[in-house]
């Protein structure tokens, strides 16, 4: 028997969890209870009653005492048709595309290698890279329109030699599509892998799917979360079979549970319903954009996604987020997330009445500010 152990959990942690992990902050999810939830790019529309009945009937047939189909073959075929995945590409499915981002970072380059993404972009790239002992490098986007600053980016790629580059297309949290030529120039310049993360493809009508076959260092990442199935946790990585075969070795067996497989298969067999909801969200986005664009004290950027990036008066961003919350509207406060996001809020497009409530609250707060 060893000596009685007098080390506290904190002492164990200090010895055993590497400093770069202890330095991280867990991805924060705000409590949305009782609030109009415009913080997480969810589709605001619940399923029609008929679809819910069909869904529950489908779930009745699942034996949860058995492991799910490890290859998710039926779901993959459904995804191929619904998302129009090119015939030459193979798919790797993940428990959300977050899981695939983690898998990619673990698989590519090894400890000490460089993960690159523009700044600002999706927080998970840097978080996972740092947690796994990679170096995360970035170059600020243009502060006016959030386009890629190509010369600086190519220079950084030459200097840092990233093994893995993530380009969110459209970008989160800025909402813009990068210039196709800029993305192609990065693909040409890097000796590493480029993952084009098309989480918002349903709202953008643009994709790098068509370039997969001719570009050996390109993979495309998709998710059904923003389309309307965030609760299922299902992401798709598409690319050359040689890549997916290699990456599949790091995928945990049965990572897609039986309920997700069956539910997503059913939902995607009703794809036109989600396309209709998507069109509605795009119309509402453009209307909200137009209203914000003429408001005093607000700057808003054009968006190809299901959210808008908004900037308030200097020094008022965090107070605005808090004041909106007091009025029952939850948005994402991005102030502090990047030097380019000073006083910025990200607002997900909700149902028309939710967007109206946001706009109303915003006006009230700005009017109150003005009369002080
Ligand atoms: C939301 C988002 C994801 C994560 O999607 P999940 O499939 O829900 O994990 C990935 N990339 C970008 C750019 C996103 O905005």
Coordinates of C-alpha atoms and ligand atoms in Angstrom, one line a residue:
X1 CA 0.0 0.0 0.0
X2 CA 1.2 3.5 -0.8
X3 CA 1.4 6.3 1.8
X4 CA -1.9 8.1 2.5
X5 CA -2.4 10.7 0.0
X6 CA -2.3 14.3 1.2
X7 CA -2.4 16.0 -2.1
X8 CA -5.5 18.0 -2.9
X9 CA -7.3 17.8 -6.2
X10 CA -5.9 21.3 -7.0
X11 CA -2.4 20.0 -6.5
X12 CA -3.0 17.0 -8.7
X13 CA -4.5 19.3 -11.4
X14 CA -1.5 21.7 -11.2
X15 CA 0.8 18.8 -11.9
X16 CA -1.3 16.8 -14.4
X17 CA -3.2 19.3 -16.5
X18 CA -0.8 21.2 -18.8
X19 CA -0.6 25.0 -18.4
X20 CA -2.1 25.6 -21.9
X21 CA -5.3 23.7 -20.9
X22 CA -5.5 25.4 -17.5
X23 CA -5.2 28.8 -19.2
X24 CA -8.3 28.1 -21.3
X25 CA -11.9 29.2 -20.6
X26 CA -14.6 26.7 -21.3
X27 CA -16.9 27.7 -24.2
X28 CA -19.5 29.8 -22.4
X29 CA -23.2 29.2 -23.1
X30 CA -25.5 31.8 -21.6
X31 CA -28.7 30.8 -19.7
X32 CA -31.5 31.7 -22.1
X33 CA -34.4 30.8 -19.8
X34 CA -37.4 33.0 -20.4
X35 CA -35.5 35.1 -23.0
X36 CA -35.9 35.6 -26.7
X37 CA -33.0 33.5 -27.8
X38 CA -31.0 35.3 -30.6
X39 CA -27.5 34.2 -29.5
X40 CA -26.7 30.9 -31.1
X41 CA -27.7 30.8 -34.8
X42 CA -30.5 28.4 -34.2
X43 CA -33.4 28.0 -36.6
X44 CA -36.4 29.5 -34.6
X45 CA -39.1 27.3 -36.2
X46 CA -40.3 24.1 -34.5
X47 CA -41.5 21.1 -36.5
X48 CA -45.1 20.9 -37.8
X49 CA -47.2 18.4 -35.7
X50 CA -47.4 15.9 -38.6
X51 CA -43.6 15.7 -38.8
X52 CA -43.3 15.3 -35.1
X53 CA -45.8 12.3 -35.2
X54 CA -43.8 10.7 -38.0
X55 CA -40.6 11.3 -36.1
X56 CA -41.9 9.7 -32.9
X57 CA -43.2 6.7 -34.9
X58 CA -39.7 6.3 -36.4
X59 CA -38.1 6.4 -33.0
X60 CA -40.4 3.6 -31.8
X61 CA -38.6 1.3 -34.1
X62 CA -35.1 1.9 -32.7
X63 CA -33.6 -0.7 -30.3
X64 CA -31.5 1.4 -28.0
X65 CA -30.1 -1.8 -26.4
X66 CA -28.0 -2.1 -29.6
X67 CA -25.2 0.0 -30.8
X68 CA -26.0 2.3 -33.8
X69 CA -24.9 1.6 -37.3
X70 CA -21.1 2.4 -37.0
X71 CA -21.0 3.7 -40.6
X72 CA -24.3 5.5 -40.6
X73 CA -24.7 4.4 -44.2
X74 CA -28.4 5.3 -44.6
X75 CA -27.8 8.8 -43.2
X76 CA -24.8 9.3 -45.4
X77 CA -26.8 8.6 -48.5
X78 CA -29.5 11.0 -47.3
X79 CA -26.9 13.7 -46.7
X80 CA -25.3 13.2 -50.0
X81 CA -28.6 13.9 -51.8
X82 CA -29.9 16.7 -49.5
X83 CA -26.6 18.6 -49.3
X84 CA -25.5 17.8 -52.9
X85 CA -22.2 16.3 -51.8
X86 CA -20.2 15.6 -55.0
X87 CA -20.0 11.9 -56.1
X88 CA -16.2 11.9 -56.0
X89 CA -16.2 13.0 -52.3
X90 CA -16.5 10.7 -49.3
X91 CA -18.0 11.8 -46.0
X92 CA -16.9 11.6 -42.4
X93 CA -19.7 12.3 -39.9
X94 CA -19.3 13.9 -36.5
X95 CA -21.2 14.6 -33.3
X96 CA -21.6 18.2 -34.5
X97 CA -19.0 19.8 -36.8
X98 CA -17.2 20.8 -33.6
X99 CA -16.2 17.2 -33.1
X100 CA -14.8 17.1 -36.6
X101 CA -12.8 20.3 -36.0
X102 CA -11.3 18.6 -32.9
X103 CA -10.6 15.4 -35.0
X104 CA -8.9 17.4 -37.7
X105 CA -6.7 19.2 -35.3
X106 CA -5.7 16.0 -33.6
X107 CA -5.0 14.2 -36.9
X108 CA -3.1 16.9 -38.8
X109 CA 0.4 18.0 -38.1
X110 CA 1.0 16.8 -34.6
X111 CA 2.0 18.6 -31.4
X112 CA 3.7 21.9 -32.0
X113 CA 2.4 22.3 -35.5
X114 CA 0.5 25.4 -36.5
X115 CA -3.3 25.9 -36.9
X116 CA -4.2 29.0 -38.8
X117 CA -7.4 31.0 -39.2
X118 CA -8.2 34.6 -39.8
X119 CA -9.2 36.8 -36.9
X120 CA -12.0 37.1 -35.9
X121 CA -13.4 33.7 -36.7
X122 CA -15.1 30.7 -35.1
X123 CA -13.7 30.4 -31.5
X124 CA -13.4 26.6 -31.6
X125 CA -10.4 26.6 -34.0
X126 CA -8.2 28.4 -31.5
X127 CA -9.6 26.7 -28.4
X128 CA -9.0 23.2 -29.6
X129 CA -5.6 24.0 -31.2
X130 CA -4.4 25.5 -27.9
X131 CA -5.8 22.7 -25.8
X132 CA -4.0 20.1 -27.9
X133 CA -0.6 21.7 -27.8
X134 CA -0.7 23.2 -31.3
X135 CA 0.3 26.8 -32.1
X136 CA -2.6 29.0 -33.2
X137 CA -1.7 31.8 -35.6
X138 CA -4.0 34.3 -37.2
X139 CA -4.0 37.5 -39.2
X140 CA -6.7 40.2 -38.7
X141 CA -9.3 40.6 -41.4
X142 CA -9.9 44.0 -42.9
X143 CA -11.4 46.2 -40.2
X144 CA -13.8 47.8 -42.7
X145 CA -15.5 44.9 -44.4
X146 CA -13.8 41.8 -42.8
X147 CA -12.4 40.6 -46.1
X148 CA -9.1 38.6 -46.1
X149 CA -6.0 40.8 -46.2
X150 CA -4.4 38.6 -48.7
X151 CA -0.8 39.9 -48.7
X152 CA -0.5 39.7 -44.9
X153 CA -2.2 36.3 -44.9
X154 CA 0.0 34.8 -47.5
X155 CA 3.0 36.3 -45.7
X156 CA 1.9 34.7 -42.4
X157 CA 1.4 31.3 -44.2
X158 CA 4.9 31.5 -45.5
X159 CA 6.3 32.4 -42.1
X160 CA 4.3 29.9 -39.9
X161 CA 3.8 27.1 -42.4
X162 CA 0.4 26.0 -41.0
X163 CA -0.4 22.3 -41.2
X164 CA -4.1 23.2 -41.0
X165 CA -6.0 26.3 -42.0
X166 CA -9.6 26.9 -41.3
X167 CA -11.7 29.4 -43.4
X168 CA -15.3 29.8 -42.3
X169 CA -17.3 30.6 -45.4
X170 CA -19.4 32.6 -44.6
X171 CA -17.3 33.7 -41.6
X172 CA -18.6 33.6 -38.1
X173 CA -19.1 36.1 -36.4
X174 CA -18.7 38.6 -39.3
X175 CA -21.3 37.0 -41.7
X176 CA -19.4 37.7 -44.9
X177 CA -18.3 35.3 -47.7
X178 CA -14.6 35.7 -48.4
X179 CA -13.6 36.5 -51.9
X180 CA -13.3 33.2 -53.8
X181 CA -10.0 34.2 -55.4
X182 CA -8.6 34.9 -51.9
X183 CA -9.5 31.4 -50.7
X184 CA -8.0 29.9 -53.8
X185 CA -4.8 31.9 -53.4
X186 CA -4.5 30.5 -49.8
X187 CA -5.1 27.0 -51.1
X188 CA -2.4 27.5 -53.7
X189 CA 0.1 29.1 -51.3
X190 CA -0.1 26.7 -48.3
X191 CA 1.7 23.4 -48.1
X192 CA -0.9 22.4 -45.5
X193 CA -4.6 21.3 -45.5
X194 CA -7.3 23.9 -45.8
X195 CA -10.7 23.2 -44.3
X196 CA -13.5 25.5 -45.7
X197 CA -16.1 25.5 -42.9
X198 CA -19.5 26.0 -44.6
X199 CA -21.7 26.0 -41.5
X200 CA -23.9 28.7 -43.0
X201 CA -24.1 27.3 -46.5
X202 CA -27.9 27.0 -46.4
X203 CA -28.1 30.8 -46.2
X204 CA -25.3 31.7 -48.5
X205 CA -25.8 29.7 -51.7
X206 CA -22.1 29.4 -52.2
X207 CA -19.8 26.4 -51.7
X208 CA -16.4 25.0 -52.4
X209 CA -17.9 21.5 -53.0
X210 CA -17.2 21.9 -56.8
X211 CA -13.5 22.4 -56.1
X212 CA -13.0 19.3 -54.0
X213 CA -12.1 17.0 -56.8
X214 CA -9.4 19.1 -58.3
X215 CA -7.8 20.3 -55.1
X216 CA -5.9 17.7 -53.0
X217 CA -5.5 19.9 -50.0
X218 CA -9.1 21.0 -49.6
X219 CA -11.8 19.6 -47.3
X220 CA -15.3 21.0 -46.8
X221 CA -17.0 21.0 -43.5
X222 CA -20.8 21.2 -43.1
X223 CA -23.3 21.0 -40.3
X224 CA -27.1 20.6 -40.1
X225 CA -27.1 22.7 -36.9
X226 CA -27.8 26.1 -38.5
X227 CA -30.2 24.5 -41.0
X228 CA -32.5 23.6 -38.1
X229 CA -31.2 20.5 -36.4
X230 CA -28.9 21.9 -33.8
X231 CA -30.2 19.5 -31.1
X232 CA -29.2 16.4 -33.1
X233 CA -25.5 17.2 -33.2
X234 CA -24.5 16.2 -36.7
X235 CA -21.6 17.5 -38.8
X236 CA -20.2 16.4 -42.1
X237 CA -16.7 16.5 -43.5
X238 CA -16.5 15.9 -47.2
X239 CA -13.4 15.3 -49.3
X240 CA -11.3 12.8 -51.2
X241 CA -11.6 9.2 -49.9
X242 CA -7.9 9.2 -49.2
X243 CA -8.4 11.9 -46.6
X244 CA -11.6 10.5 -45.0
X245 CA -10.0 7.0 -44.7
X246 CA -7.1 8.4 -42.8
X247 CA -9.2 10.7 -40.6
X248 CA -11.7 7.9 -39.9
X249 CA -9.0 6.2 -37.8
X250 CA -9.4 8.9 -35.2
X251 CA -13.2 8.9 -35.1
X252 CA -14.5 7.2 -32.0
X253 CA -16.7 4.2 -32.8
X254 CA -20.4 4.9 -32.7
X255 CA -19.9 8.6 -32.5
X256 CA -23.3 9.2 -34.0
X257 CA -26.0 7.8 -31.8
X258 CA -29.0 5.9 -33.1
X259 CA -31.5 8.6 -32.3
X260 CA -29.5 11.2 -34.2
X261 CA -29.1 8.9 -37.2
X262 CA -32.8 8.1 -37.4
X263 CA -33.9 11.7 -36.6
X264 CA -31.6 13.3 -39.1
X265 CA -32.5 10.8 -41.8
X266 CA -36.2 11.5 -41.3
X267 CA -35.7 15.3 -41.1
X268 CA -33.6 15.4 -44.3
X269 CA -36.2 13.4 -46.2
X270 CA -38.3 16.5 -45.6
X271 CA -35.6 18.8 -46.9
X272 CA -38.0 21.2 -48.7
X273 CA -39.4 22.2 -45.4
X274 CA -36.0 23.3 -44.2
X275 CA -35.3 25.1 -47.5
X276 CA -38.5 27.0 -47.1
X277 CA -37.6 28.0 -43.5
X278 CA -34.2 29.0 -44.7
X279 CA -35.6 31.3 -47.4
X280 CA -37.9 32.9 -44.8
X281 CA -34.9 33.5 -42.5
X282 CA -32.9 35.1 -45.4
X283 CA -35.8 37.4 -46.2
X284 CA -36.1 38.4 -42.5
X285 CA -32.4 38.9 -42.3
X286 CA -32.4 41.3 -45.2
X287 CA -35.4 43.2 -43.7
X288 CA -33.7 43.5 -40.3
X289 CA -30.5 44.6 -42.0
X290 CA -32.3 47.3 -43.8
X291 CA -33.9 48.6 -40.6
X292 CA -30.7 48.5 -38.7
X293 CA -28.8 50.2 -41.5
X294 CA -30.9 53.4 -41.1
X295 CA -30.7 53.5 -37.3
X296 CA -28.6 56.2 -35.7
X297 CA -25.9 54.9 -33.4
X298 CA -25.8 51.5 -35.0
X299 CA -23.4 50.0 -37.6
X300 CA -24.5 46.8 -39.2
X301 CA -22.6 44.7 -41.8
X302 CA -24.1 42.8 -44.7
X303 CA -24.5 39.1 -43.9
X304 CA -24.7 35.9 -46.0
X305 CA -25.6 33.9 -42.8
X306 CA -28.5 33.7 -40.4
X307 CA -27.1 36.4 -38.1
X308 CA -26.1 40.1 -38.3
X309 CA -23.1 41.7 -36.7
X310 CA -23.9 45.0 -35.2
X311 CA -21.7 47.7 -33.6
X312 CA -23.0 50.2 -31.0
X313 CA -21.5 53.6 -30.0
X314 CA -17.9 53.4 -28.7
X315 CA -17.8 52.0 -25.2
X316 CA -21.5 50.9 -25.1
X317 CA -21.4 47.3 -26.6
X318 CA -21.4 45.3 -23.3
X319 CA -23.9 47.7 -21.7
X320 CA -26.1 47.3 -24.7
X321 CA -26.0 43.5 -24.5
X322 CA -26.9 43.7 -20.8
X323 CA -29.7 46.2 -21.4
X324 CA -31.2 44.0 -24.2
X325 CA -31.1 41.1 -21.8
X326 CA -33.0 43.1 -19.2
X327 CA -35.6 43.7 -21.8
X328 CA -35.8 39.9 -22.5
X329 CA -33.6 39.6 -25.6
X330 CA -30.5 37.5 -25.5
X331 CA -27.8 38.3 -28.1
X332 CA -24.1 37.4 -28.2
X333 CA -21.8 40.0 -26.8
X334 CA -18.5 39.9 -28.8
X335 CA -16.8 42.9 -27.3
X336 CA -13.4 41.7 -26.2
X337 CA -13.4 38.6 -28.4
X338 CA -11.1 40.3 -31.0
X339 CA -9.7 43.8 -31.4
X340 CA -11.9 44.0 -34.5
X341 CA -15.1 43.4 -32.6
X342 CA -15.1 46.4 -30.3
X343 CA -18.7 47.1 -29.1
X344 CA -20.0 44.4 -31.4
X345 CA -23.0 42.2 -30.9
X346 CA -24.0 39.2 -32.9
X347 CA -27.8 38.8 -33.4
X348 CA -29.3 35.6 -34.8
X349 CA -32.3 36.0 -37.1
X350 CA -35.4 34.8 -35.2
X351 CA -39.1 34.7 -36.0
X352 CA -40.4 38.0 -37.3
X353 CA -41.9 38.9 -34.0
X354 CA -38.7 38.1 -32.2
X355 CA -36.7 40.3 -34.6
X356 CA -39.2 43.1 -34.0
X357 CA -38.9 42.7 -30.3
X358 CA -35.1 43.0 -30.6
X359 CA -35.4 46.1 -32.8
X360 CA -37.9 47.7 -30.4
X361 CA -35.7 47.0 -27.4
X362 CA -32.6 48.4 -29.2
X363 CA -34.5 51.6 -30.2
X364 CA -35.7 52.1 -26.6
X365 CA -32.1 51.7 -25.2
X366 CA -30.6 54.1 -27.8
X367 CA -33.4 56.7 -27.2
X368 CA -32.9 56.5 -23.5
X369 CA -29.1 57.0 -24.0
X370 CA -29.7 60.0 -26.2
X371 CA -32.0 61.7 -23.7
X372 CA -29.5 61.3 -20.8
Ligands
LIG1 C1 -21.9 26.9 -35.5 C2 -20.6 26.6 -36.2 C3 -20.0 25.4 -36.1 C4 -20.4 24.3 -35.2 O1 -21.5 23.6 -35.6 P1 -22.0 22.3 -34.9 O2 -22.2 21.3 -36.0 O3 -23.2 22.6 -34.2 O4 -20.9 21.8 -33.9 C5 -18.8 25.2 -36.9 N1 -18.3 26.1 -37.6 C6 -18.8 27.4 -37.6 C7 -18.2 28.4 -38.5 C8 -20.0 27.6 -36.9 O5 -20.5 28.9 -36.9

